[in-house]
CSV table of C-alpha atoms in Angstrom, one decimal:
chain,number,residue,atom,x,y,z
A,172,MET,CA,36.8,-36.7,-9.8
A,173,SER,CA,36.6,-38.6,-6.8
A,174,GLY,CA,33.2,-40.0,-5.9
A,175,GLU,CA,33.3,-38.5,-2.6
A,176,ASN,CA,33.5,-34.9,-4.0
A,177,LYS,CA,30.4,-35.4,-6.0
A,178,LYS,CA,26.9,-33.9,-4.9
A,179,GLU,CA,23.7,-35.5,-6.2
A,180,LEU,CA,21.5,-32.7,-7.9
A,181,ALA,CA,18.0,-32.4,-6.6
A,182,ALA,CA,15.1,-33.8,-8.9
A,183,ALA,CA,13.6,-30.4,-8.9
A,184,PHE,CA,14.8,-26.8,-8.0
A,185,VAL,CA,12.9,-25.4,-5.0
A,186,PRO,CA,13.8,-21.6,-4.9
A,187,ALA,CA,12.6,-21.3,-1.3
A,188,ASP,CA,15.3,-23.7,-0.1
A,189,ILE,CA,18.0,-21.5,-1.6
A,190,GLU,CA,16.6,-18.0,-1.4
A,191,ALA,CA,15.3,-18.1,2.1
A,192,PRO,CA,18.5,-18.7,3.9
A,193,LEU,CA,20.3,-16.5,1.5
A,194,TYR,CA,17.9,-13.6,2.3
A,195,LYS,CA,18.6,-14.1,5.9
A,196,LYS,CA,22.3,-14.0,5.5
A,197,TRP,CA,21.6,-10.5,3.6
A,198,LEU,CA,19.7,-9.1,6.6
A,199,ALA,CA,22.2,-10.4,9.2
A,200,ALA,CA,25.1,-8.8,7.3
A,201,GLY,CA,23.0,-5.6,7.2
A,202,TYR,CA,23.3,-5.0,3.5
A,203,PHE,CA,20.0,-3.2,3.0
A,204,LYS,CA,20.7,-0.7,5.7
A,205,ALA,CA,21.3,2.9,4.6
A,206,ASP,CA,23.6,5.0,7.0
A,207,GLU,CA,22.3,8.7,7.4
A,208,ASN,CA,25.9,9.9,8.0
A,209,SER,CA,27.4,8.2,4.9
A,210,LYS,CA,29.6,10.3,2.7
A,211,LYS,CA,28.3,8.6,-0.3
A,212,PRO,CA,25.9,10.2,-2.7
A,213,PRO,CA,22.3,9.4,-1.6
A,214,PHE,CA,19.8,7.5,-3.5
A,215,THR,CA,16.3,6.8,-2.1
A,216,ILE,CA,13.3,5.0,-3.3
A,217,VAL,CA,10.1,5.4,-1.2
A,218,MET,CA,8.0,2.4,-1.9
A,219,PRO,CA,4.5,3.3,-3.2
A,220,PRO,CA,2.7,1.6,-0.1
A,221,PRO,CA,0.5,-1.3,-0.9
A,222,ASN,CA,-2.8,-1.3,0.7
A,223,VAL,CA,-3.6,-3.6,3.7
A,224,THR,CA,-6.8,-4.9,1.9
A,225,GLY,CA,-5.4,-8.2,0.9
A,226,SER,CA,-2.1,-9.5,-0.4
A,227,LEU,CA,0.2,-8.6,-3.1
A,228,HIS,CA,-0.7,-9.3,-6.8
A,229,VAL,CA,1.3,-9.8,-9.8
A,230,GLY,CA,1.3,-6.1,-10.6
A,231,HIS,CA,2.9,-5.6,-7.2
A,232,GLY,CA,5.5,-8.3,-8.0
A,233,LEU,CA,6.5,-6.5,-11.1
A,234,ASP,CA,6.8,-2.9,-9.5
A,235,LEU,CA,8.6,-4.3,-6.7
A,236,THR,CA,11.2,-6.0,-8.8
A,237,ILE,CA,11.9,-2.8,-10.7
A,238,GLN,CA,12.4,-1.0,-7.6
A,239,ASP,CA,14.6,-3.7,-6.2
A,240,LEU,CA,16.7,-3.7,-9.4
A,241,LEU,CA,17.3,0.1,-9.2
A,242,THR,CA,18.3,0.1,-5.7
A,243,ARG,CA,20.7,-2.7,-6.1
A,244,MET,CA,22.3,-1.0,-9.1
A,245,LYS,CA,22.7,2.0,-7.3
A,246,ARG,CA,24.5,0.4,-4.4
A,247,MET,CA,26.8,-1.6,-6.7
A,248,LYS,CA,27.7,1.9,-8.3
A,249,GLY,CA,28.6,3.3,-4.7
A,250,PHE,CA,25.4,5.1,-3.7
A,251,GLU,CA,24.1,5.1,-0.3
A,252,ALA,CA,20.9,3.5,-1.4
A,253,LEU,CA,17.8,3.5,0.6
A,254,TRP,CA,14.7,1.6,-0.2
A,255,LEU,CA,12.0,2.7,2.3
A,256,PRO,CA,9.1,0.1,3.0
A,257,GLY,CA,5.9,0.6,4.1
A,258,MET,CA,1.9,0.0,3.7
A,259,ASP,CA,-1.2,2.1,3.3
A,260,HIS,CA,-4.2,2.0,5.4
A,261,ALA,CA,-6.5,2.4,2.3
A,262,GLY,CA,-9.2,4.1,4.4
A,263,ILE,CA,-12.8,3.0,3.2
A,264,ALA,CA,-11.6,0.1,1.2
A,265,THR,CA,-10.2,-1.6,4.3
A,266,GLN,CA,-13.3,-0.7,6.3
A,267,ASN,CA,-15.2,-2.3,3.6
A,268,VAL,CA,-13.1,-5.3,3.7
A,269,VAL,CA,-13.8,-5.7,7.5
A,270,GLU,CA,-17.4,-5.2,7.2
A,271,LYS,CA,-17.7,-7.9,4.6
A,272,LYS,CA,-15.9,-10.2,7.0
A,273,LEU,CA,-18.3,-9.2,9.9
A,274,ALA,CA,-21.4,-9.6,7.6
A,275,ALA,CA,-20.4,-13.3,6.8
A,276,GLU,CA,-20.6,-13.7,10.7
A,277,GLY,CA,-24.0,-12.0,10.5
A,278,LYS,CA,-22.8,-8.9,12.3
A,279,SER,CA,-22.5,-5.2,11.2
A,280,ARG,CA,-20.0,-2.4,12.4
A,281,HIS,CA,-23.1,-1.1,14.5
A,282,ASP,CA,-23.4,-4.1,16.4
A,283,LEU,CA,-19.9,-4.0,17.6
A,284,GLY,CA,-19.8,-0.1,18.2
A,285,ARG,CA,-17.0,2.4,17.3
A,286,GLU,CA,-14.3,1.2,19.4
A,287,GLU,CA,-14.6,-2.6,19.0
A,288,PHE,CA,-15.0,-2.0,15.3
A,289,VAL,CA,-11.8,0.1,15.1
A,290,ALA,CA,-10.0,-2.8,17.1
A,291,LYS,CA,-11.4,-5.3,14.4
A,292,VAL,CA,-9.8,-3.0,11.6
A,293,TRP,CA,-6.5,-2.9,13.5
A,294,GLU,CA,-6.4,-6.6,13.7
A,295,TRP,CA,-7.1,-6.9,10.0
A,296,LYS,CA,-4.1,-4.7,9.5
A,297,ALA,CA,-2.0,-6.9,11.5
A,298,GLN,CA,-3.1,-10.0,9.7
A,299,SER,CA,-3.0,-8.5,6.2
A,300,GLY,CA,0.1,-6.3,6.8
A,301,GLY,CA,2.0,-9.6,8.1
A,302,ALA,CA,1.2,-11.5,5.0
A,303,ILE,CA,2.5,-8.7,2.6
A,304,LEU,CA,5.5,-8.3,4.6
A,305,ASP,CA,6.2,-12.1,4.2
A,306,GLN,CA,5.6,-11.7,0.5
A,307,MET,CA,8.1,-9.0,0.2
A,308,LYS,CA,10.7,-11.1,2.1
A,309,ARG,CA,9.9,-14.1,-0.1
A,310,LEU,CA,10.6,-11.7,-3.1
A,311,GLY,CA,13.9,-10.7,-1.7
A,312,ASP,CA,13.3,-7.1,-1.6
A,313,SER,CA,16.4,-5.2,-0.4
A,314,VAL,CA,14.4,-2.8,1.6
A,315,ASP,CA,15.7,-1.1,5.1
A,316,TRP,CA,13.3,-2.9,7.4
A,317,ASP,CA,14.4,-0.9,10.3
A,318,ARG,CA,12.7,2.0,8.6
A,319,GLU,CA,9.5,0.3,7.8
A,320,ALA,CA,6.5,2.9,7.7
A,321,PHE,CA,2.7,2.8,7.9
A,322,THR,CA,0.5,5.8,6.8
A,323,MET,CA,-1.0,6.2,10.0
A,324,ASP,CA,2.2,6.3,12.1
A,325,PRO,CA,2.1,9.3,14.2
A,326,GLN,CA,5.0,11.2,12.6
A,327,LEU,CA,3.6,10.6,9.0
A,328,SER,CA,0.1,11.7,10.1
A,329,LYS,CA,1.7,15.0,11.5
A,330,ALA,CA,3.6,15.6,8.2
A,331,VAL,CA,0.3,15.4,6.6
A,332,LEU,CA,-1.4,17.7,8.6
A,333,THR,CA,1.4,20.2,8.3
A,334,ILE,CA,1.6,20.1,4.5
A,335,PHE,CA,-2.3,20.3,4.3
A,336,LYS,CA,-2.2,23.4,6.4
A,337,ARG,CA,0.7,24.8,4.5
A,338,LEU,CA,-1.3,24.4,1.2
A,339,TYR,CA,-4.2,25.8,2.7
A,340,ASP,CA,-2.5,28.8,4.0
A,341,GLU,CA,-1.1,29.3,0.3
A,342,GLY,CA,-4.5,29.3,-1.1
A,343,LEU,CA,-3.7,25.9,-3.0
A,344,ILE,CA,-6.3,24.0,-1.0
A,345,TYR,CA,-9.7,25.8,-0.6
A,346,ARG,CA,-13.4,24.9,0.2
A,347,ALA,CA,-16.2,25.3,-2.6
A,348,GLU,CA,-19.0,23.6,-3.8
A,349,ARG,CA,-18.6,20.9,-6.3
A,350,ILE,CA,-20.6,17.8,-7.5
A,351,ILE,CA,-18.9,14.8,-5.7
A,352,ASN,CA,-19.2,11.1,-5.5
A,353,TRP,CA,-21.4,10.4,-2.4
A,354,CYS,CA,-21.7,7.2,-0.6
A,355,PRO,CA,-25.2,7.2,1.1
A,356,ARG,CA,-24.3,4.1,3.3
A,357,CYS,CA,-20.7,5.5,4.5
A,358,LEU,CA,-22.0,8.9,4.5
A,359,THR,CA,-18.9,10.2,3.0
A,360,ALA,CA,-17.4,11.4,-0.2
A,361,LEU,CA,-15.5,8.9,-2.5
A,362,SER,CA,-12.7,9.4,-4.9
A,363,ASP,CA,-13.5,8.5,-8.6
A,364,ILE,CA,-11.3,5.3,-8.2
A,365,GLU,CA,-13.6,4.0,-5.3
A,366,VAL,CA,-16.9,4.1,-7.5
A,367,ASP,CA,-18.2,1.3,-9.4
A,368,HIS,CA,-20.2,2.6,-12.4
A,369,GLN,CA,-23.4,0.9,-13.6
A,370,ASP,CA,-25.6,1.4,-16.3
A,371,ASP,CA,-29.5,1.7,-15.5
A,372,ALA,CA,-32.4,2.1,-17.6
A,373,GLY,CA,-34.3,5.4,-16.8
A,374,GLU,CA,-35.6,8.7,-18.2
A,375,PHE,CA,-33.7,11.4,-19.6
A,376,VAL,CA,-35.4,14.8,-19.5
A,377,SER,CA,-34.4,17.9,-21.5
A,378,ILE,CA,-35.7,21.2,-20.1
A,379,LYS,CA,-35.0,24.3,-22.1
A,380,TYR,CA,-35.0,27.8,-20.4
A,381,GLY,CA,-34.5,30.4,-23.1
A,382,ASP,CA,-31.2,29.8,-24.6
A,383,ASP,CA,-30.1,27.5,-21.7
A,384,GLU,CA,-30.9,23.8,-21.8
A,385,ILE,CA,-30.8,21.4,-18.6
A,386,ASN,CA,-30.5,17.6,-19.1
A,387,ILE,CA,-31.9,15.5,-16.0
A,388,THR,CA,-31.6,11.8,-15.5
């Protein structure tokens, strides 16, 4: 082989040097875009939207890789495959992240007022969401970026309200009295996943009324 045709191998493989340009070519060629008018059999994965409370972790990496494998396999088998990307506002969790950032500056949401605090939350969404999108692209996720969604997008919010009302009208959602998790600081109900349990030493009182017994802590 002529010495002119030889190419010196790099001392170390740098994935970003190869993967980033290749991903840009894929996007430019439109390989990940789904055609709604296609005659091919459809296949769709709606990405479980990561929360905008921070950045992706190794669990996201595993989950996104599996979804990517399935989507690419279906494309290769002749399906019109759509992998729909998006992010979740995460509600109270995102509010708490922003409040902690304000606390580090010696401020609270009450110091800012409602409108300015909401603006700070949207700023955080743009910052965290941008980092998450960059991570997805570095992973090489074959999503249709033209269809990127956010759980507070107007059309998605309308869909949630529409389905909620439908379930209410059908009696599947109803108001009743139940013991719930309540946050005295946020003045709102919390889901079980948002509660941090802690063991405390205290009294346990048992009161008996005839055949009934009530335990109080």
